[in-house]
mmCIF file with all atom_site columns, C-alpha atoms in Angstrom:
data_model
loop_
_atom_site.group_PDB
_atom_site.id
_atom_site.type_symbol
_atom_site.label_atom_id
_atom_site.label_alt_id
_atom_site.label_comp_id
_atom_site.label_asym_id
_atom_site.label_entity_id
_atom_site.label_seq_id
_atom_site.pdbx_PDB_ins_code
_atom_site.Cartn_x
_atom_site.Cartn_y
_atom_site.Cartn_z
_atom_site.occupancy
_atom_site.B_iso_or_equiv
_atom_site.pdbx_formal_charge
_atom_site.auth_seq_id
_atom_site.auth_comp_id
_atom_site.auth_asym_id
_atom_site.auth_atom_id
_atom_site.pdbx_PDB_model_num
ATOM 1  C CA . UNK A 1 1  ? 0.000  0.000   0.000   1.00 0.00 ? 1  UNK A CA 1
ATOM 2  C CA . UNK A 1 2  ? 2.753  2.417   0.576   1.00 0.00 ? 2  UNK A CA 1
ATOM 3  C CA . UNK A 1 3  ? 4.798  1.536   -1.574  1.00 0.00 ? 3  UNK A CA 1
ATOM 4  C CA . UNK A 1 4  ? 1.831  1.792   -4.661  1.00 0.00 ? 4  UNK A CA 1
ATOM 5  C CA . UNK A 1 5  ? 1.243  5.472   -3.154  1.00 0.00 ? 5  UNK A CA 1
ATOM 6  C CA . UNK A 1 6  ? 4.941  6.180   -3.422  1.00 0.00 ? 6  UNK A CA 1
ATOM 7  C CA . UNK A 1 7  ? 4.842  5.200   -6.792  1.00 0.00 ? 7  UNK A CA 1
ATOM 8  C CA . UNK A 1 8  ? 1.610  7.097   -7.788  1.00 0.00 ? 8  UNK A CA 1
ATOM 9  C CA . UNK A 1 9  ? 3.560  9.965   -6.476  1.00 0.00 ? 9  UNK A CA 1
ATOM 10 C CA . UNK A 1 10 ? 6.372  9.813   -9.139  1.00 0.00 ? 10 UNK A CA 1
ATOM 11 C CA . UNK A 1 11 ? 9.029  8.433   -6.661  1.00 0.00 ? 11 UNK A CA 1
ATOM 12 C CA . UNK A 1 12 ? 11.113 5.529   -8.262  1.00 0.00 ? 12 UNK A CA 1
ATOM 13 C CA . UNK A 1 13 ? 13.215 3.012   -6.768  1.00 0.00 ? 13 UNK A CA 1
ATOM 14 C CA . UNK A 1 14 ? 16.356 4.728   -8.618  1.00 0.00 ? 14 UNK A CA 1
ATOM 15 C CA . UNK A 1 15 ? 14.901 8.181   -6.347  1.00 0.00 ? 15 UNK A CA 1
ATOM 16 C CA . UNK A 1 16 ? 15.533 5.792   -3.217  1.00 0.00 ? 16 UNK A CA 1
ATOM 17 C CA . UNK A 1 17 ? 18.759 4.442   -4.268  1.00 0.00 ? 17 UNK A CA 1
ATOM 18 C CA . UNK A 1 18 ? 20.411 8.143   -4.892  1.00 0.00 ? 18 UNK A CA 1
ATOM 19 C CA . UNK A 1 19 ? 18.636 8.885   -1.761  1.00 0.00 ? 19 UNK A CA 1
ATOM 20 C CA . UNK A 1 20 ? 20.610 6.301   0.017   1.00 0.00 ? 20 UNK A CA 1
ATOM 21 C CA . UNK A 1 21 ? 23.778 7.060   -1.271  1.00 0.00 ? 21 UNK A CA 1
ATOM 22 C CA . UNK A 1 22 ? 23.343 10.639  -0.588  1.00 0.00 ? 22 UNK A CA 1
ATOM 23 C CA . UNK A 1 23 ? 22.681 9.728   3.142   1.00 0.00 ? 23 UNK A CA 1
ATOM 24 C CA . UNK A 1 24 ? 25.923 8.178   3.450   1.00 0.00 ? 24 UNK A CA 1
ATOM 25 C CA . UNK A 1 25 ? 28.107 10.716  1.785   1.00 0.00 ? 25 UNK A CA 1
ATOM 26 C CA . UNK A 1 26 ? 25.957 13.023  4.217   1.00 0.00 ? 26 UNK A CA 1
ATOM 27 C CA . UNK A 1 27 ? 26.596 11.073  7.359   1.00 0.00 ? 27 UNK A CA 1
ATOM 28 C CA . UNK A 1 28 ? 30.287 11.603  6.783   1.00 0.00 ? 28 UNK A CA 1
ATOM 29 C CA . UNK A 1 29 ? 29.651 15.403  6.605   1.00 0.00 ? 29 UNK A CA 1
ATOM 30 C CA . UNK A 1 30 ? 27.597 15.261  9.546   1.00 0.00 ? 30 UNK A CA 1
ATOM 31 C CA . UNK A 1 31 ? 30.528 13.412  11.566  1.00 0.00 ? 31 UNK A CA 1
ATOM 32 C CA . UNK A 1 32 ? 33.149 16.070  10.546  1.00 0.00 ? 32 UNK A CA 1
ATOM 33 C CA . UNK A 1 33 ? 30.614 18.959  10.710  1.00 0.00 ? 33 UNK A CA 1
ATOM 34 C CA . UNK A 1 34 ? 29.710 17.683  14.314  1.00 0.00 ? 34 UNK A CA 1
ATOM 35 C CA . UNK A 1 35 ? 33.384 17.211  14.974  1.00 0.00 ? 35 UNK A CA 1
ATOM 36 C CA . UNK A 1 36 ? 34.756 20.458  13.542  1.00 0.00 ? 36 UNK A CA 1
ATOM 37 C CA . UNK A 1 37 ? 31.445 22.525  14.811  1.00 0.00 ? 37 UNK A CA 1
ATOM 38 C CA . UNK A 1 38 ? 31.523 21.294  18.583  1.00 0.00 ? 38 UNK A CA 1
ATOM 39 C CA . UNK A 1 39 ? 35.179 20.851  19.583  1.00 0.00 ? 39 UNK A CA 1
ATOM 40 C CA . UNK A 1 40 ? 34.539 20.590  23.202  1.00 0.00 ? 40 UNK A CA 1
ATOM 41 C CA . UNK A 1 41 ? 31.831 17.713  22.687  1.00 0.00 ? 41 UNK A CA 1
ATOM 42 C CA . UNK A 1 42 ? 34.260 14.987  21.647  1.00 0.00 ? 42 UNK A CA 1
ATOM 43 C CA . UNK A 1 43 ? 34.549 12.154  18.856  1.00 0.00 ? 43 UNK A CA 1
ATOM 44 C CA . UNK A 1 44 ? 31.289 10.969  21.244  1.00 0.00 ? 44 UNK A CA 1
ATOM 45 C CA . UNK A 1 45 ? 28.875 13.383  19.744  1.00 0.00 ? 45 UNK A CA 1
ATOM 46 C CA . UNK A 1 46 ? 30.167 13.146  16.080  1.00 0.00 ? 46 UNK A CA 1
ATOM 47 C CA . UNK A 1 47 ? 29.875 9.627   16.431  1.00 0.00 ? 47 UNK A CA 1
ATOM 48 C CA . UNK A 1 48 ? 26.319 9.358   17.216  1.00 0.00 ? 48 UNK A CA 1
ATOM 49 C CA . UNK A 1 49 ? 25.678 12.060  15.004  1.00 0.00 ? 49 UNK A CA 1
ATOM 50 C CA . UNK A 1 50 ? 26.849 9.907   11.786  1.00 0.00 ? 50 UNK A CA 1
ATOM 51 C CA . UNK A 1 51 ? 25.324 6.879   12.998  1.00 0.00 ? 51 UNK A CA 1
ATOM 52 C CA . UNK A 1 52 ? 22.057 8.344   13.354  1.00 0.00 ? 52 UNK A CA 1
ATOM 53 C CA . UNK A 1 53 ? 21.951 9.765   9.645   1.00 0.00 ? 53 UNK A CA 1
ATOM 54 C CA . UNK A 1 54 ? 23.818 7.011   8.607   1.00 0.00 ? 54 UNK A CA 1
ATOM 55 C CA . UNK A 1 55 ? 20.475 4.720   9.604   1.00 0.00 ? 55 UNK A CA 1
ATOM 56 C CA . UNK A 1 56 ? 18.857 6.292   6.976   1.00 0.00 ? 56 UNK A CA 1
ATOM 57 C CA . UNK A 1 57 ? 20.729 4.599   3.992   1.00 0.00 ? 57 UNK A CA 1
ATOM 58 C CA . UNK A 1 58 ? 19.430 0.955   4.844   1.00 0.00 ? 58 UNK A CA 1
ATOM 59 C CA . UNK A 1 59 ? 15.976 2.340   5.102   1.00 0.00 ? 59 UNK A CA 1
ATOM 60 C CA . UNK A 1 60 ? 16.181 3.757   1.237   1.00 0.00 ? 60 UNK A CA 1
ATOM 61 C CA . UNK A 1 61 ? 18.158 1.096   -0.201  1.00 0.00 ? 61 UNK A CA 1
ATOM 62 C CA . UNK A 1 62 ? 14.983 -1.177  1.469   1.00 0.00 ? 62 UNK A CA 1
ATOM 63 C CA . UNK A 1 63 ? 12.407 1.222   -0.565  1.00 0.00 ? 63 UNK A CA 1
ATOM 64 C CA . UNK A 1 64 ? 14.348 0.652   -3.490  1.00 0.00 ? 64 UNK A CA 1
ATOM 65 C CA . UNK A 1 65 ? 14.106 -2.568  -3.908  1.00 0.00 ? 65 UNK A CA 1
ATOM 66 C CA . UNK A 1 66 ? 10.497 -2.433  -2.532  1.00 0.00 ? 66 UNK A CA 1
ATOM 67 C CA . UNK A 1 67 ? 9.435  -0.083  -5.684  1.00 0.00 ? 67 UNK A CA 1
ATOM 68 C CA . UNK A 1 68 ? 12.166 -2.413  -7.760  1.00 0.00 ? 68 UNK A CA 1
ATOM 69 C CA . UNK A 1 69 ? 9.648  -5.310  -7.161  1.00 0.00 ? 69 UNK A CA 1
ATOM 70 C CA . UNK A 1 70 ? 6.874  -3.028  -7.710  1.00 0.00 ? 70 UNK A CA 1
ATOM 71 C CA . UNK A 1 71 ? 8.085  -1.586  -10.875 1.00 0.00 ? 71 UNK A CA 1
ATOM 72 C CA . UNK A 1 72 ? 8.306  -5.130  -11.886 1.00 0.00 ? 72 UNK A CA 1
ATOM 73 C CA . UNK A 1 73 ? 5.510  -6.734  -11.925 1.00 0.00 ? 73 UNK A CA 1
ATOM 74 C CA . UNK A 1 74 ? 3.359  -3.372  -12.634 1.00 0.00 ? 74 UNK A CA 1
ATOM 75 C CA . UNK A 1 75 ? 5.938  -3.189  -15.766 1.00 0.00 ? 75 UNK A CA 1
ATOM 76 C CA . UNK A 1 76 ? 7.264  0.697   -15.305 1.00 0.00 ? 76 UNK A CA 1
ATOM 77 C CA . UNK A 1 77 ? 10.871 -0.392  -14.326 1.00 0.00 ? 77 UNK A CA 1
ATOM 78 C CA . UNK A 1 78 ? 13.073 1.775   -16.499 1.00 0.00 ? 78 UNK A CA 1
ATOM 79 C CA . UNK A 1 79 ? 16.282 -0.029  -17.836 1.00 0.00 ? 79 UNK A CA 1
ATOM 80 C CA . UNK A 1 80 ? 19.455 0.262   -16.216 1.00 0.00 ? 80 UNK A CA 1
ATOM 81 C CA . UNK A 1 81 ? 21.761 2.036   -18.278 1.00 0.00 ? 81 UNK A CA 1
ATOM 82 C CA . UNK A 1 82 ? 24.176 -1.256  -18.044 1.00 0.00 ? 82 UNK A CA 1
ATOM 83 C CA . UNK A 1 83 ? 21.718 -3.556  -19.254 1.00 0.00 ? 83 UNK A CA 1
ATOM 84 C CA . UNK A 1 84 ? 21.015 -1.423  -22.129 1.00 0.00 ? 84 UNK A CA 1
ATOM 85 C CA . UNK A 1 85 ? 24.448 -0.421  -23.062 1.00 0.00 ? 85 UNK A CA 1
ATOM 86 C CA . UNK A 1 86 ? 25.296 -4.399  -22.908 1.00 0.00 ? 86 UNK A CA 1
ATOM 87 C CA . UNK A 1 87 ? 22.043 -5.377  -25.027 1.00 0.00 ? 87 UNK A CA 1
ATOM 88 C CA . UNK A 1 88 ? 22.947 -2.262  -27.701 1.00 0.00 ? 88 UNK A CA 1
ATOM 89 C CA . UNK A 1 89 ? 26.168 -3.311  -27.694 1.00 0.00 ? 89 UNK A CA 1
ATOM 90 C CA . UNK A 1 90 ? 27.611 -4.476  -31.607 1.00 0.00 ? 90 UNK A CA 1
ATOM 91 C CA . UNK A 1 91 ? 28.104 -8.711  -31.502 1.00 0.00 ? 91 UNK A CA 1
ATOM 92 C CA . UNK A 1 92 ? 31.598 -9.439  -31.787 1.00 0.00 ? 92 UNK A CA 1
ATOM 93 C CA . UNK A 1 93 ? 32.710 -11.570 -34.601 1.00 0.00 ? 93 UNK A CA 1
ATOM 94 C CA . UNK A 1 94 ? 33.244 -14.819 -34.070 1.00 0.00 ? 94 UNK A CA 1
#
């Protein structure tokens, strides 16, 4: 159910997956942000600050491949640009 609204609402699982990645390069700034912004708070706090935003990438890789599935068998996955590259590709002689 919310996966079908999240696709009515023009999210797709490649959305999640960038999402995810973008939550881990952002955990590292939050770590050094923390880090560099609180000096007197220790490793400690930038520590828990990078875990916490670095829970978030599991969570969006798991709704991509939830809307993956979904895209499947409602037929809107898009093709990967490596599976089309490799099925455009010229045959090699043989």
């Amino acid at each position: 159910m919310i996966i079908k609204k999240l696709h009515d609402m023009g999210i797709r699982s490649e959305h999640a997956y960038l999402a995810a990645m973008g939550s881990i390069g952002l955990s590292v700034i939050a770590w050094a942000g923390s880090l560099n912004a609180e000096p007197g708070a220790g490793v400690e706090r930038a520590d828990r600050w990078g875990i916490f935003v670095g829970e978030w990438a599991p969570t969006f890789f798991g709704l991509g491949l939830a809307l993956s599935q979904f895209e499947q068998e409602d037929g809107t996955l898009q093709e990967s640009g490596v599976r089309h590259l490799r099925d455009t590709a010229v045959p090699q002689a043989s």
